[in-house]
PDB file of N, CA, C and O in Angstrom:
ATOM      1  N   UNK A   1     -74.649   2.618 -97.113  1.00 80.00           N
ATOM      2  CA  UNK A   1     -74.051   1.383 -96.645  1.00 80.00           C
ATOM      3  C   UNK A   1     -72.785   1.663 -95.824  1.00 80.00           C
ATOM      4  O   UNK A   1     -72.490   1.088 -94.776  1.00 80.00           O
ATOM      5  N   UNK A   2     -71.973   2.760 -96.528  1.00 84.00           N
ATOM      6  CA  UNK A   2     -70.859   2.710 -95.374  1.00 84.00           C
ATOM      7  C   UNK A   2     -71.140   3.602 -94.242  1.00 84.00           C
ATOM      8  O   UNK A   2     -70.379   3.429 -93.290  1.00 84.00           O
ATOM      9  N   UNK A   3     -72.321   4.804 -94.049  1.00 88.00           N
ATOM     10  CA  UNK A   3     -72.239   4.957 -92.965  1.00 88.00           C
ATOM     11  C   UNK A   3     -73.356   3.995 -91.911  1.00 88.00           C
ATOM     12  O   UNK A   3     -73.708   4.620 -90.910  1.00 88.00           O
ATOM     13  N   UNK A   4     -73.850   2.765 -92.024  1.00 87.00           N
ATOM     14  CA  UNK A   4     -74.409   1.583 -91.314  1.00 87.00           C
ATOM     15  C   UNK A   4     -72.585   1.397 -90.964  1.00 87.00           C
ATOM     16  O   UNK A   4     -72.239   1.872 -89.881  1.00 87.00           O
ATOM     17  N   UNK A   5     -71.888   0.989 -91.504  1.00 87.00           N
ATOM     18  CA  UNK A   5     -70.358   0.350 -91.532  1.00 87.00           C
ATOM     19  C   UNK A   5     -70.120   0.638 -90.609  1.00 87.00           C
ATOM     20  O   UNK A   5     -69.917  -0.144 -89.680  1.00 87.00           O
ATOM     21  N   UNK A   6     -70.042   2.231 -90.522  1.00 87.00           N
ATOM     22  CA  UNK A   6     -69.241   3.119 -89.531  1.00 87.00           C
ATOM     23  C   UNK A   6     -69.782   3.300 -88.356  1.00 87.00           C
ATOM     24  O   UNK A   6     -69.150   3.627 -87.351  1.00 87.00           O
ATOM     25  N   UNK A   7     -71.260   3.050 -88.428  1.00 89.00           N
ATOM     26  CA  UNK A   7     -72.323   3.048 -86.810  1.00 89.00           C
ATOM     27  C   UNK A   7     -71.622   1.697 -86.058  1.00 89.00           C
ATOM     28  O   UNK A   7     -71.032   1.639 -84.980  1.00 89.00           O
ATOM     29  N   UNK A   8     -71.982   0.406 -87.261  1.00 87.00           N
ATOM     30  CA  UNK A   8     -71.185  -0.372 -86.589  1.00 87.00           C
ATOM     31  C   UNK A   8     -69.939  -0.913 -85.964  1.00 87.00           C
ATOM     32  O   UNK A   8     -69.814  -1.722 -85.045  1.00 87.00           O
ATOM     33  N   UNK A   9     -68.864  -0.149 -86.824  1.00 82.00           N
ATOM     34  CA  UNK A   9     -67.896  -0.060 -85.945  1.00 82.00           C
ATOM     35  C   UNK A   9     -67.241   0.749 -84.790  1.00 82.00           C
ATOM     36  O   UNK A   9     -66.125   0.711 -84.272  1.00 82.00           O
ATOM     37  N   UNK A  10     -68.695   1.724 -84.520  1.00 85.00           N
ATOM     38  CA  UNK A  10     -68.204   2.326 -83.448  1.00 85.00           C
ATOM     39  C   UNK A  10     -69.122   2.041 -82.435  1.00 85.00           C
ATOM     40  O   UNK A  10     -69.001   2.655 -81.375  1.00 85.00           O
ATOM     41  N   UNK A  11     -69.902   1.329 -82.550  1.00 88.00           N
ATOM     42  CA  UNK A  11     -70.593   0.568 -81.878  1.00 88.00           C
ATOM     43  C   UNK A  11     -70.379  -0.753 -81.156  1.00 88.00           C
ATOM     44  O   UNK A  11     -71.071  -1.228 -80.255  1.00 88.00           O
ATOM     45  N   UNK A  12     -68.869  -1.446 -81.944  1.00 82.00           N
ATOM     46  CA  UNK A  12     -68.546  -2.574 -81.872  1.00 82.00           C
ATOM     47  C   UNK A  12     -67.497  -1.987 -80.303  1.00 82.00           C
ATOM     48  O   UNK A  12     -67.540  -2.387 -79.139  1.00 82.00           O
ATOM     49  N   UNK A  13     -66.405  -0.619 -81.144  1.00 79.00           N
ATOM     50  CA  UNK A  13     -65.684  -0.286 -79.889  1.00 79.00           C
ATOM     51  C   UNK A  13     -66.353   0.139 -78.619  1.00 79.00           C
ATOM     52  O   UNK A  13     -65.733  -0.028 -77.569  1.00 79.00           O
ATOM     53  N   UNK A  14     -67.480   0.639 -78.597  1.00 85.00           N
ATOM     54  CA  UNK A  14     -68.112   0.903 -77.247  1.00 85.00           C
ATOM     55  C   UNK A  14     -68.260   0.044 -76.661  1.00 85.00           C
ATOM     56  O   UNK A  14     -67.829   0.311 -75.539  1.00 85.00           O
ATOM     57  N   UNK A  15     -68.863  -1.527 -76.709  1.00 83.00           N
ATOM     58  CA  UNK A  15     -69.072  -2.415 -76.413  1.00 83.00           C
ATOM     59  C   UNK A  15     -67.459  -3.585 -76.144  1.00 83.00           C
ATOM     60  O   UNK A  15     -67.566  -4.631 -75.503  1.00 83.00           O
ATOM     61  N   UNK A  16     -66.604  -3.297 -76.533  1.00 77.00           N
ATOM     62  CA  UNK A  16     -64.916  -3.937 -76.326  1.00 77.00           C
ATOM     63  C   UNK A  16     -64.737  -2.983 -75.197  1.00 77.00           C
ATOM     64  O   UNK A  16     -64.228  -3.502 -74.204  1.00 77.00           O
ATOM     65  N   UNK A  17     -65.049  -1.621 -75.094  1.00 79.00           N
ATOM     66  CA  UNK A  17     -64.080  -0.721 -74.401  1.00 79.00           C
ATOM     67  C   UNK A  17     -65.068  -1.192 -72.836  1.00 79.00           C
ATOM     68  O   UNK A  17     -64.458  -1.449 -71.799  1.00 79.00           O
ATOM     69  N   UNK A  18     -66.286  -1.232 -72.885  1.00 83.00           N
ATOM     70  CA  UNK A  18     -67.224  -1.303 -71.273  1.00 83.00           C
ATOM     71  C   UNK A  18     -67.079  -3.183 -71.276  1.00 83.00           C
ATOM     72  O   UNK A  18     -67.531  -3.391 -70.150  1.00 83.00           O
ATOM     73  N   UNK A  19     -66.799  -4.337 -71.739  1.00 78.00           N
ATOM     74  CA  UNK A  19     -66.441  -5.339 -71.180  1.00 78.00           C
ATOM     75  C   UNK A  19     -64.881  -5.274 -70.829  1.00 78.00           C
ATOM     76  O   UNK A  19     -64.493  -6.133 -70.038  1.00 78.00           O
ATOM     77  N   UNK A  20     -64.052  -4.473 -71.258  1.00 74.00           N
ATOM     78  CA  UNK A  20     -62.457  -4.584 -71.250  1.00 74.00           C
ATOM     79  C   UNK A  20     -62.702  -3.672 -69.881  1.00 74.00           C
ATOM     80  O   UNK A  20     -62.019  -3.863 -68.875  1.00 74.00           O
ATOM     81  N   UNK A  21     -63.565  -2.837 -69.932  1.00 81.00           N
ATOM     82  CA  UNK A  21     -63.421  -2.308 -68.548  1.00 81.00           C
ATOM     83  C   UNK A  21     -63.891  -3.023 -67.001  1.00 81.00           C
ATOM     84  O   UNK A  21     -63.366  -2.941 -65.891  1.00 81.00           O
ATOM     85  N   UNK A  22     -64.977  -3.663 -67.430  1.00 80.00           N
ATOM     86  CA  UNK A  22     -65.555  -4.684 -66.094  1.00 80.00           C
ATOM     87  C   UNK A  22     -64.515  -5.573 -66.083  1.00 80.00           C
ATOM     88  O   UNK A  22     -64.191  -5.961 -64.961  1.00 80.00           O
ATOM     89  N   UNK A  23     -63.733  -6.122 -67.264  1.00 74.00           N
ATOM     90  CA  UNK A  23     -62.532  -7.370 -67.195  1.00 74.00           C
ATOM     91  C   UNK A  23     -61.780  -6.629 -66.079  1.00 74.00           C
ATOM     92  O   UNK A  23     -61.719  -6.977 -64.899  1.00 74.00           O
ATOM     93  N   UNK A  24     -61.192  -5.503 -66.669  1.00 74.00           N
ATOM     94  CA  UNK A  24     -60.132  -5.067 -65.361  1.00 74.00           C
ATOM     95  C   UNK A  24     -60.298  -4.778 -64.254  1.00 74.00           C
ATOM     96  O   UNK A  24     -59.524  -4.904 -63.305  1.00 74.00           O
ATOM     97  N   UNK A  25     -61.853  -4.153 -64.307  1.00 78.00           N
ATOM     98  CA  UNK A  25     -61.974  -3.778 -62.930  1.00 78.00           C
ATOM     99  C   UNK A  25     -62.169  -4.559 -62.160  1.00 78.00           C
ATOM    100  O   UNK A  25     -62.348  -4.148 -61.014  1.00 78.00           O
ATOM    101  N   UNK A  26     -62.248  -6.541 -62.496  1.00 73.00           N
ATOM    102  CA  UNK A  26     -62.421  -7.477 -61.679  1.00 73.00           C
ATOM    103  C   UNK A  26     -61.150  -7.755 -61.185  1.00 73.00           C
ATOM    104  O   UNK A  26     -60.741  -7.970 -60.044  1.00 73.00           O
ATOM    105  N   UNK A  27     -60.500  -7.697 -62.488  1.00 69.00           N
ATOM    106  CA  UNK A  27     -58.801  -7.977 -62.039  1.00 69.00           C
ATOM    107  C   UNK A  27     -58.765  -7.587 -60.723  1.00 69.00           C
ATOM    108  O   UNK A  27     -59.124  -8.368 -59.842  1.00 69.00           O
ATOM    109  N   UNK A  28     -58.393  -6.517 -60.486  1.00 73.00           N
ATOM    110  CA  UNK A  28     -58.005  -5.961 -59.250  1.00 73.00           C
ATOM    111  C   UNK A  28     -59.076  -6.432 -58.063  1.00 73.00           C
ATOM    112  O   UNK A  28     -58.580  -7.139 -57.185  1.00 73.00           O
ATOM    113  N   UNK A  29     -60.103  -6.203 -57.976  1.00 75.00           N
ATOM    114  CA  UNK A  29     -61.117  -6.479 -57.511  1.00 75.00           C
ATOM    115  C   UNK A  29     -61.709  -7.884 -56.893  1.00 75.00           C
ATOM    116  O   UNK A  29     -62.775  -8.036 -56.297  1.00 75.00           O
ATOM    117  N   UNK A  30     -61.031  -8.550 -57.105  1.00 71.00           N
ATOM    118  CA  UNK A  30     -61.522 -10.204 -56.686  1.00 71.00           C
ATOM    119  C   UNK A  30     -61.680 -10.520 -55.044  1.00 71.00           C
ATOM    120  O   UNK A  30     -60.650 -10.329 -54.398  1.00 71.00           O
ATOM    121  N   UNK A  31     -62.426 -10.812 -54.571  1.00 73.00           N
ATOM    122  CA  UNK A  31     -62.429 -11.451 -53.575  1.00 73.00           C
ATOM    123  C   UNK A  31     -62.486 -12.717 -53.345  1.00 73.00           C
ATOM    124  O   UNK A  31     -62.463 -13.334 -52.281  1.00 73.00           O
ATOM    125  N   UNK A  32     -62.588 -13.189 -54.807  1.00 73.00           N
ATOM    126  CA  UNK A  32     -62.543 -14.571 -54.725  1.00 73.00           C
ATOM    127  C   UNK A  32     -61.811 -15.681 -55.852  1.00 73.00           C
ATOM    128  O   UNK A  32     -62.173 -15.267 -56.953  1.00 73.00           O
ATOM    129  N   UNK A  33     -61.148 -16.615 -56.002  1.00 68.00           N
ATOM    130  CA  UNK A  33     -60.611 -17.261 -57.342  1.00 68.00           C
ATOM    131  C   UNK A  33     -59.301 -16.087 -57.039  1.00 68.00           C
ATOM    132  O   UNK A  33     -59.455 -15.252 -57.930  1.00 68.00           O
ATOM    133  N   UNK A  34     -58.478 -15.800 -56.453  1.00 70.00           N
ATOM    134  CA  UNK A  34     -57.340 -15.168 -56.443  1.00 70.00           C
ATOM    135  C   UNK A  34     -55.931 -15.939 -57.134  1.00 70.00           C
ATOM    136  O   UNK A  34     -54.879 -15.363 -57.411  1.00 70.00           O
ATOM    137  N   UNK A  35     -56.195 -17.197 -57.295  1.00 75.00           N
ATOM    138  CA  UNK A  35     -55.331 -17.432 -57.716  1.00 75.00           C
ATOM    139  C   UNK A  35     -54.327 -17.078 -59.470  1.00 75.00           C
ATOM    140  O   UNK A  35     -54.759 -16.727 -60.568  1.00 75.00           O
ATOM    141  N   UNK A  36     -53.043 -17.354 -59.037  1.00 76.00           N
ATOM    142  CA  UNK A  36     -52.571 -17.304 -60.349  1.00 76.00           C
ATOM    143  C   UNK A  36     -53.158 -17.719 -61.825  1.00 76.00           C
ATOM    144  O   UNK A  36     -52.840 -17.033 -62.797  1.00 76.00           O
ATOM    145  N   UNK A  37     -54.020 -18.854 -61.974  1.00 77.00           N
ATOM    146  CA  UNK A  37     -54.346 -19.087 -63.351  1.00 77.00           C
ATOM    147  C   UNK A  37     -55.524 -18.395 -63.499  1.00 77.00           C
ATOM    148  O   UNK A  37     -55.895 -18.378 -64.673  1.00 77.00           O
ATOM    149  N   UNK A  38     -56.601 -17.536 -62.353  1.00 76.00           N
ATOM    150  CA  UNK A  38     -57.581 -17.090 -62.917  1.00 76.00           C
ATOM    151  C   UNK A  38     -56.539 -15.443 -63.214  1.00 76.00           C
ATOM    152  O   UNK A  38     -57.158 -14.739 -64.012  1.00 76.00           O
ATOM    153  N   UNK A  39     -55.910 -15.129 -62.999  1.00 75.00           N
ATOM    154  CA  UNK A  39     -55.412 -13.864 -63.639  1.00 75.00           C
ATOM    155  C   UNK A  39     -54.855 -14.356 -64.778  1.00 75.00           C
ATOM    156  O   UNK A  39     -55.222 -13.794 -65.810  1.00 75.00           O
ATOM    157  N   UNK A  40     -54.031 -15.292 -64.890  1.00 78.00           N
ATOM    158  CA  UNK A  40     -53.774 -15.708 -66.427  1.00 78.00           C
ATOM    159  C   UNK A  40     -54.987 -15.355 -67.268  1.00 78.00           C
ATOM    160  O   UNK A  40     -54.930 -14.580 -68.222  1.00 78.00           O
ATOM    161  N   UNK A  41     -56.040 -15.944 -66.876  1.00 76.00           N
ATOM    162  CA  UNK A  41     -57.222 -16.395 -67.943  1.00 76.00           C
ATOM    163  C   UNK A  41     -57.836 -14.499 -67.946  1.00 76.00           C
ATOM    164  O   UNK A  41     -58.378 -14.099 -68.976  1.00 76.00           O
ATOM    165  N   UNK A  42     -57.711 -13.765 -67.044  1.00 73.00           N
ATOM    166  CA  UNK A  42     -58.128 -12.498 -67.527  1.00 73.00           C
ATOM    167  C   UNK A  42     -57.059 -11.775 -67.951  1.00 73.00           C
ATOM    168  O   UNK A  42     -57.427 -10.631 -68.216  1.00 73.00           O
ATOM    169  N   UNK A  43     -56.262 -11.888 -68.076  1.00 76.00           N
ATOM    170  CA  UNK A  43     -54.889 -11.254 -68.508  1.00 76.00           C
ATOM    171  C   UNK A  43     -55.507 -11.834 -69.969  1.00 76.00           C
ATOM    172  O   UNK A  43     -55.520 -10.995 -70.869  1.00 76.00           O
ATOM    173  N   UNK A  44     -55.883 -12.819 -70.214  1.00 78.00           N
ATOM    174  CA  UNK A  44     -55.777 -13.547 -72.200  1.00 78.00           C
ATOM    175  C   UNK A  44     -57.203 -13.127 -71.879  1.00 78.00           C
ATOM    176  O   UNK A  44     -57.534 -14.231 -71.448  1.00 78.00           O
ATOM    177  N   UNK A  45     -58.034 -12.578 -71.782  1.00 75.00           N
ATOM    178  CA  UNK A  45     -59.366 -12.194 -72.110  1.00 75.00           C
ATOM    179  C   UNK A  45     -59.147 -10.717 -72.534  1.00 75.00           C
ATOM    180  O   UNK A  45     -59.452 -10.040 -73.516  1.00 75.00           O
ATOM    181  N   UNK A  46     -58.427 -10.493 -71.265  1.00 75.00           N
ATOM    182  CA  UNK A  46     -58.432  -8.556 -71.692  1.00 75.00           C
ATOM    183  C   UNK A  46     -56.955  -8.596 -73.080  1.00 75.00           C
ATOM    184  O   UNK A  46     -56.319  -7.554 -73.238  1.00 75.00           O
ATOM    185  N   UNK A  47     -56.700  -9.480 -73.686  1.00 80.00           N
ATOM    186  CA  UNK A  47     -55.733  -9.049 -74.581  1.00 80.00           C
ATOM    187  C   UNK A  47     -56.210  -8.709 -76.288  1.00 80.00           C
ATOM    188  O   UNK A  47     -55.667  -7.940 -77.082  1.00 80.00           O
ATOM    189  N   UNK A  48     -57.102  -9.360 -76.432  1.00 78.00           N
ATOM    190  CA  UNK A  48     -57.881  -8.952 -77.735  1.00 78.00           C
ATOM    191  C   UNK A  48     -58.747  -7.254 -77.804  1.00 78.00           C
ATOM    192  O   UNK A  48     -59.024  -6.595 -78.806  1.00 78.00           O
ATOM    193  N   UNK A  49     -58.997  -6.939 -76.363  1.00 74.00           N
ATOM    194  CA  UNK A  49     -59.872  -5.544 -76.098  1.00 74.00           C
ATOM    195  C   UNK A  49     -58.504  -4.700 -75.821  1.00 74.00           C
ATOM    196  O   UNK A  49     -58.578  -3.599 -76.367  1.00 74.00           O
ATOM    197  N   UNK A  50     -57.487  -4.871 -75.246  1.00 76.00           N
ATOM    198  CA  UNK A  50     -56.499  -3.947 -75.788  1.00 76.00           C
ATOM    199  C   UNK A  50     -55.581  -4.077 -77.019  1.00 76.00           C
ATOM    200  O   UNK A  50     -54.666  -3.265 -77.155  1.00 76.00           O
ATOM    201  N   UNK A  51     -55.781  -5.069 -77.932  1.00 79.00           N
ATOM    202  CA  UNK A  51     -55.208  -4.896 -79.030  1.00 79.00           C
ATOM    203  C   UNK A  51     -56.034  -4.092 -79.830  1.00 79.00           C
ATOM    204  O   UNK A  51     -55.665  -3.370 -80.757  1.00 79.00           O
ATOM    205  N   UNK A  52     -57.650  -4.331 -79.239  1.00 74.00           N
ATOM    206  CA  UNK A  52     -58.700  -3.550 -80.720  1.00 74.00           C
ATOM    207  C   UNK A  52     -58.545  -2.137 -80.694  1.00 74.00           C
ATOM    208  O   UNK A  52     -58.651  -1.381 -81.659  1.00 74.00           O
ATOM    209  N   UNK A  53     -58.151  -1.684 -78.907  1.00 73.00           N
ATOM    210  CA  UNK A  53     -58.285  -0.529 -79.084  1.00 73.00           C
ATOM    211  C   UNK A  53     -57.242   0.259 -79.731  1.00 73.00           C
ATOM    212  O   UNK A  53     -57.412   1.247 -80.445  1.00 73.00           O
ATOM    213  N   UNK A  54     -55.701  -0.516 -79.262  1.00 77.00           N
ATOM    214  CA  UNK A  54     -54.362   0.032 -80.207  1.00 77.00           C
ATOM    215  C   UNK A  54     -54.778  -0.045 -81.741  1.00 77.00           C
ATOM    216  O   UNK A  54     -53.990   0.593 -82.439  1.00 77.00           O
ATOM    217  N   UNK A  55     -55.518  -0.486 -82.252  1.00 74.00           N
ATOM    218  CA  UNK A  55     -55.651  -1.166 -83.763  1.00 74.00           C
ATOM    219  C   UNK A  55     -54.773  -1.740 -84.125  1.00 74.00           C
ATOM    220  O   UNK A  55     -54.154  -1.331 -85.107  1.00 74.00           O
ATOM    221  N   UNK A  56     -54.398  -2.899 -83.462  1.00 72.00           N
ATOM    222  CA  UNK A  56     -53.811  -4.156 -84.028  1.00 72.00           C
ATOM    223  C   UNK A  56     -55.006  -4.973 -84.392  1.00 72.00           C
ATOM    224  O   UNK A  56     -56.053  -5.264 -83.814  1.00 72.00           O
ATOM    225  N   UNK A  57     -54.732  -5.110 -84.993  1.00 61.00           N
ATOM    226  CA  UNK A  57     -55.820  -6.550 -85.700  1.00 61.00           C
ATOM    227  C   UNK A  57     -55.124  -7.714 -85.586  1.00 61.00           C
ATOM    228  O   UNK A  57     -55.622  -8.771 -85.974  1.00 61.00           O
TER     229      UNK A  57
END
C-alpha cells in the first residue's frame, strides 16, 4: 500500500511539474490576451505548482 502511495505521489509531481511548465511557457509566449489580468490569472495558476514543488502545502 505505501509503495502504490509513493507511485502516486510521484506521479502526481510529474504531472504539476509538465502543466507548471506549459503555464510558463505561455506566460512569456502569448501572442494573444496580453493583457495585465490574463498574467494575473497565470501568475495565480502557476502558484499552487510552485508551492508543490518547494513543499509548501
Amino acid at each position: 500500500m505505501v509503495f502504490f502511495e509513493q507511485v502516486i505521489h510521484i506521479i502526481y509531481f510529474i504531472l504539476s511539474a509538465v502543466i507548471g511548465f506549459f503555464l510558463l511557457r505561455n506566460l512569456f509566449k502569448r501572442s494573444s490576451r496580453t493583457g495585465l489580468v490574463y498574467d494575473i490569472v497565470y501568475a495565480y495558476c502557476l502558484i499552487p505548482f510552485l508551492l508543490r514543488v518547494l513543499g509548501i502545502k
